[in-house]
Amino acid sequence: MLSLVLLYLTIFAYSEAQQGQIKETKMTVYFQDFSGGPKATVIEITGQPDGLLSFTKFGAMFCTDDPVTEGFDENSAQIARAQGLYVTSALDGSNTHVLISIVFTNDEYKGSTLEIQGSSAQFERVREVAVVSGTGKFRFARGYATFETIYYDHTLHYAVIQCNVTVLHY
Ligand SMILES: *[C@@H]1O[C@H](CO)[C@@H](O)[C@H](O)[C@H]1NC(C)=O
């Protein structure tokens, strides 16, 4: 019994020393999203031959690789890619289930990721999805991200999505 307690205390002290203090990091980034055209960054996996995306069709699955920039402008510094999947998960098409990694490429966070997962009310002005974990500088991260489409060009199928992330991590 005593040895179990000692073992526990040792592990606890070790993990405290390893991990240090919890930090809060907040960031505002921009997803450059092309849902069609020659530069498409979103495709429908279960797509139609006409290439139109059926976001409201229950079970429709999408794959995405959006550039993530520091500013609103498409040509501002790219700091990450938003890579993953989403699936229209509500029968009435209102919710999509998001599984996306923000894969950082900038100097500060290169090689680190944040993992975003959960239900997104895709037609609301602001959507909130959980940040469930991370890697590298974001090990053990948890928090939330908001998404707001702040620009949409119908003919180019081009949207700019402002993403605010708040995470606690070591
Ligand atoms: C996201 O952050 C920006 C910049 O701080 C702010 O203007 C905007 O209102 C925030 N959006 C949401 C949905 O909180």
GROMACS .gro file of C-alpha atoms and ligand atoms in nm:
model
  184
    1MET     CA    1   0.000   0.000   0.000
    2LEU     CA    2   0.274   0.243   0.105
    3SER     CA    3   0.470   0.164  -0.208
    4LEU     CA    4   0.163   0.241  -0.419
    5VAL     CA    5   0.127   0.579  -0.251
    6LEU     CA    6   0.497   0.651  -0.303
    7LEU     CA    7   0.473   0.547  -0.665
    8TYR     CA    8   0.176   0.776  -0.714
    9LEU     CA    9   0.357   1.070  -0.549
   10THR     CA   10   0.663   1.011  -0.763
   11ILE     CA   11   0.457   1.004  -1.083
   12PHE     CA   12   0.268   1.313  -0.975
   13ALA     CA   13   0.587   1.508  -0.897
   14TYR     CA   14   0.741   1.393  -1.224
   15SER     CA   15   0.444   1.501  -1.436
   16GLU     CA   16   0.420   1.837  -1.258
   17ALA     CA   17   0.787   1.904  -1.324
   18GLN     CA   18   0.755   1.791  -1.685
   19GLN     CA   19   0.453   1.998  -1.768
   20GLY     CA   20   0.498   2.320  -1.572
   21GLN     CA   21   0.228   2.581  -1.547
   22ILE     CA   22  -0.093   2.593  -1.746
   23LYS     CA   23  -0.093   2.875  -1.999
   24GLU     CA   24  -0.380   3.033  -2.185
   25THR     CA   25  -0.327   3.112  -2.552
   26LYS     CA   26  -0.575   3.309  -2.761
   27MET     CA   27  -0.541   3.369  -3.132
   28THR     CA   28  -0.744   3.505  -3.420
   29VAL     CA   29  -0.669   3.348  -3.758
   30TYR     CA   30  -0.839   3.336  -4.098
   31PHE     CA   31  -0.934   3.029  -4.302
   32GLN     CA   32  -0.910   3.095  -4.679
   33ASP     CA   33  -1.180   2.863  -4.806
   34PHE     CA   34  -1.252   2.779  -5.172
   35SER     CA   35  -1.551   2.546  -5.206
   36GLY     CA   36  -1.517   2.522  -5.585
   37GLY     CA   37  -1.319   2.644  -5.885
   38PRO     CA   38  -0.961   2.567  -5.986
   39LYS     CA   39  -0.817   2.649  -5.641
   40ALA     CA   40  -1.071   2.439  -5.446
   41THR     CA   41  -0.962   2.371  -5.088
   42VAL     CA   42  -1.278   2.176  -5.002
   43ILE     CA   43  -1.412   1.878  -5.197
   44GLU     CA   44  -1.710   1.656  -5.142
   45ILE     CA   45  -1.583   1.300  -5.096
   46THR     CA   46  -1.922   1.158  -5.185
   47GLY     CA   47  -1.960   1.426  -5.452
   48GLN     CA   48  -2.184   1.484  -5.752
   49PRO     CA   49  -2.045   1.488  -6.108
   50ASP     CA   50  -2.137   1.859  -6.140
   51GLY     CA   51  -1.891   1.942  -5.859
   52LEU     CA   52  -2.153   2.131  -5.658
   53LEU     CA   53  -2.125   2.069  -5.285
   54SER     CA   54  -2.434   1.949  -5.099
   55PHE     CA   55  -2.367   2.089  -4.753
   56THR     CA   56  -2.723   2.022  -4.635
   57LYS     CA   57  -2.742   1.656  -4.744
   58PHE     CA   58  -2.735   1.424  -4.442
   59GLY     CA   59  -2.427   1.200  -4.470
   60ALA     CA   60  -2.241   1.419  -4.721
   61MET     CA   61  -1.868   1.412  -4.642
   62PHE     CA   62  -1.612   1.678  -4.720
   63CYS     CA   63  -1.234   1.693  -4.712
   64THR     CA   64  -1.061   2.025  -4.659
   65ASP     CA   65  -0.713   2.178  -4.669
   66ASP     CA   66  -0.759   2.554  -4.619
   67PRO     CA   67  -0.466   2.792  -4.594
   68VAL     CA   68  -0.478   2.966  -4.256
   69THR     CA   69  -0.350   3.322  -4.261
   70GLU     CA   70  -0.258   3.580  -4.000
   71GLY     CA   71  -0.481   3.847  -4.155
   72PHE     CA   72  -0.807   3.869  -4.345
   73ASP     CA   73  -0.625   3.912  -4.677
   74GLU     CA   74  -0.555   3.597  -4.875
   75ASN     CA   75  -0.200   3.720  -4.933
   76SER     CA   76  -0.120   3.786  -4.569
   77ALA     CA   77   0.130   3.555  -4.397
   78GLN     CA   78   0.026   3.190  -4.397
   79ILE     CA   79   0.071   3.039  -4.052
   80ALA     CA   80  -0.101   2.701  -4.081
   81ARG     CA   81  -0.322   2.469  -4.284
   82ALA     CA   82  -0.663   2.355  -4.163
   83GLN     CA   83  -0.677   1.992  -4.271
   84GLY     CA   84  -0.948   1.740  -4.203
   85LEU     CA   85  -1.298   1.619  -4.262
   86TYR     CA   86  -1.652   1.719  -4.197
   87VAL     CA   87  -1.976   1.530  -4.233
   88THR     CA   88  -2.330   1.666  -4.245
   89SER     CA   89  -2.452   1.500  -3.928
   90ALA     CA   90  -2.805   1.636  -3.870
   91LEU     CA   91  -3.095   1.481  -4.062
   92ASP     CA   92  -3.223   1.830  -4.145
   93GLY     CA   93  -2.876   1.941  -4.261
   94SER     CA   94  -2.831   2.205  -3.992
   95ASN     CA   95  -2.527   2.054  -3.819
   96THR     CA   96  -2.198   1.931  -3.951
   97HIS     CA   97  -1.954   1.719  -3.750
   98VAL     CA   98  -1.608   1.871  -3.777
   99LEU     CA   99  -1.274   1.687  -3.739
  100ILE     CA  100  -1.003   1.934  -3.829
  101SER     CA  101  -0.637   1.976  -3.737
  102ILE     CA  102  -0.477   2.318  -3.750
  103VAL     CA  103  -0.129   2.220  -3.865
  104PHE     CA  104   0.105   2.511  -3.789
  105THR     CA  105   0.378   2.610  -4.033
  106ASN     CA  106   0.495   2.944  -3.892
  107ASP     CA  107   0.817   2.994  -3.693
  108GLU     CA  108   0.645   3.017  -3.354
  109TYR     CA  109   0.439   2.695  -3.369
  110LYS     CA  110   0.584   2.496  -3.661
  111GLY     CA  111   0.530   2.122  -3.607
  112SER     CA  112   0.252   2.174  -3.351
  113THR     CA  113  -0.117   2.105  -3.407
  114LEU     CA  114  -0.453   2.185  -3.253
  115GLU     CA  115  -0.734   1.932  -3.287
  116ILE     CA  116  -1.083   2.068  -3.341
  117GLN     CA  117  -1.375   1.829  -3.303
  118GLY     CA  118  -1.747   1.856  -3.259
  119SER     CA  119  -2.082   1.960  -3.389
  120SER     CA  120  -2.100   2.289  -3.579
  121ALA     CA  121  -2.433   2.464  -3.641
  122GLN     CA  122  -2.319   2.537  -3.994
  123PHE     CA  123  -2.575   2.804  -4.084
  124GLU     CA  124  -2.541   3.012  -3.766
  125ARG     CA  125  -2.347   3.338  -3.790
  126VAL     CA  126  -2.105   3.219  -3.520
  127ARG     CA  127  -2.027   2.849  -3.476
  128GLU     CA  128  -1.845   2.719  -3.170
  129VAL     CA  129  -1.655   2.390  -3.173
  130ALA     CA  130  -1.440   2.227  -2.902
  131VAL     CA  131  -1.062   2.213  -2.919
  132VAL     CA  132  -1.004   1.867  -2.779
  133SER     CA  133  -0.626   1.838  -2.781
  134GLY     CA  134  -0.303   1.925  -2.954
  135THR     CA  135   0.057   1.831  -3.011
  136GLY     CA  136   0.398   1.997  -2.978
  137LYS     CA  137   0.357   2.333  -2.807
  138PHE     CA  138  -0.013   2.251  -2.760
  139ARG     CA  139   0.021   1.916  -2.580
  140PHE     CA  140  -0.283   1.850  -2.358
  141ALA     CA  141  -0.459   2.156  -2.503
  142ARG     CA  142  -0.829   2.204  -2.442
  143GLY     CA  143  -1.057   2.491  -2.514
  144TYR     CA  144  -1.286   2.616  -2.785
  145ALA     CA  145  -1.285   2.785  -3.123
  146THR     CA  146  -1.542   3.015  -3.281
  147PHE     CA  147  -1.593   3.040  -3.656
  148GLU     CA  148  -1.756   3.332  -3.834
  149THR     CA  149  -1.776   3.370  -4.212
  150ILE     CA  150  -1.689   3.735  -4.260
  151TYR     CA  151  -1.663   3.740  -4.640
  152TYR     CA  152  -1.824   3.535  -4.916
  153ASP     CA  153  -1.788   3.569  -5.292
  154HIS     CA  154  -2.054   3.356  -5.457
  155THR     CA  155  -1.902   3.342  -5.807
  156LEU     CA  156  -1.554   3.247  -5.682
  157HIS     CA  157  -1.695   3.011  -5.413
  158TYR     CA  158  -1.452   3.195  -5.185
  159ALA     CA  159  -1.509   3.251  -4.815
  160VAL     CA  160  -1.295   3.400  -4.542
  161ILE     CA  161  -1.370   3.249  -4.203
  162GLN     CA  162  -1.248   3.424  -3.890
  163CYS     CA  163  -1.148   3.167  -3.630
  164ASN     CA  164  -1.085   3.265  -3.268
  165VAL     CA  165  -0.914   2.999  -3.060
  166THR     CA  166  -0.886   2.998  -2.680
  167VAL     CA  167  -0.687   2.708  -2.533
  168LEU     CA  168  -0.533   2.607  -2.203
  169HIS     CA  169  -0.213   2.408  -2.241
  170TYR     CA  170   0.124   2.353  -2.074
  171LIG     C1  171  -1.296   3.715  -3.272
  171LIG     O1  172  -1.188   3.799  -3.239
  171LIG     C2  173  -1.195   3.925  -3.307
  171LIG     C3  174  -1.066   3.999  -3.277
  171LIG     O2  175  -1.040   4.002  -3.142
  171LIG     C4  176  -1.320   3.999  -3.262
  171LIG     O3  177  -1.329   4.122  -3.329
  171LIG     C5  178  -1.443   3.913  -3.294
  171LIG     O4  179  -1.560   3.973  -3.246
  171LIG     C6  180  -1.429   3.775  -3.231
  171LIG     N1  181  -1.539   3.689  -3.276
  171LIG     C7  182  -1.615   3.620  -3.194
  171LIG     C8  183  -1.724   3.538  -3.255
  171LIG     O5  184  -1.600   3.619  -3.071
   0.00000   0.00000   0.00000
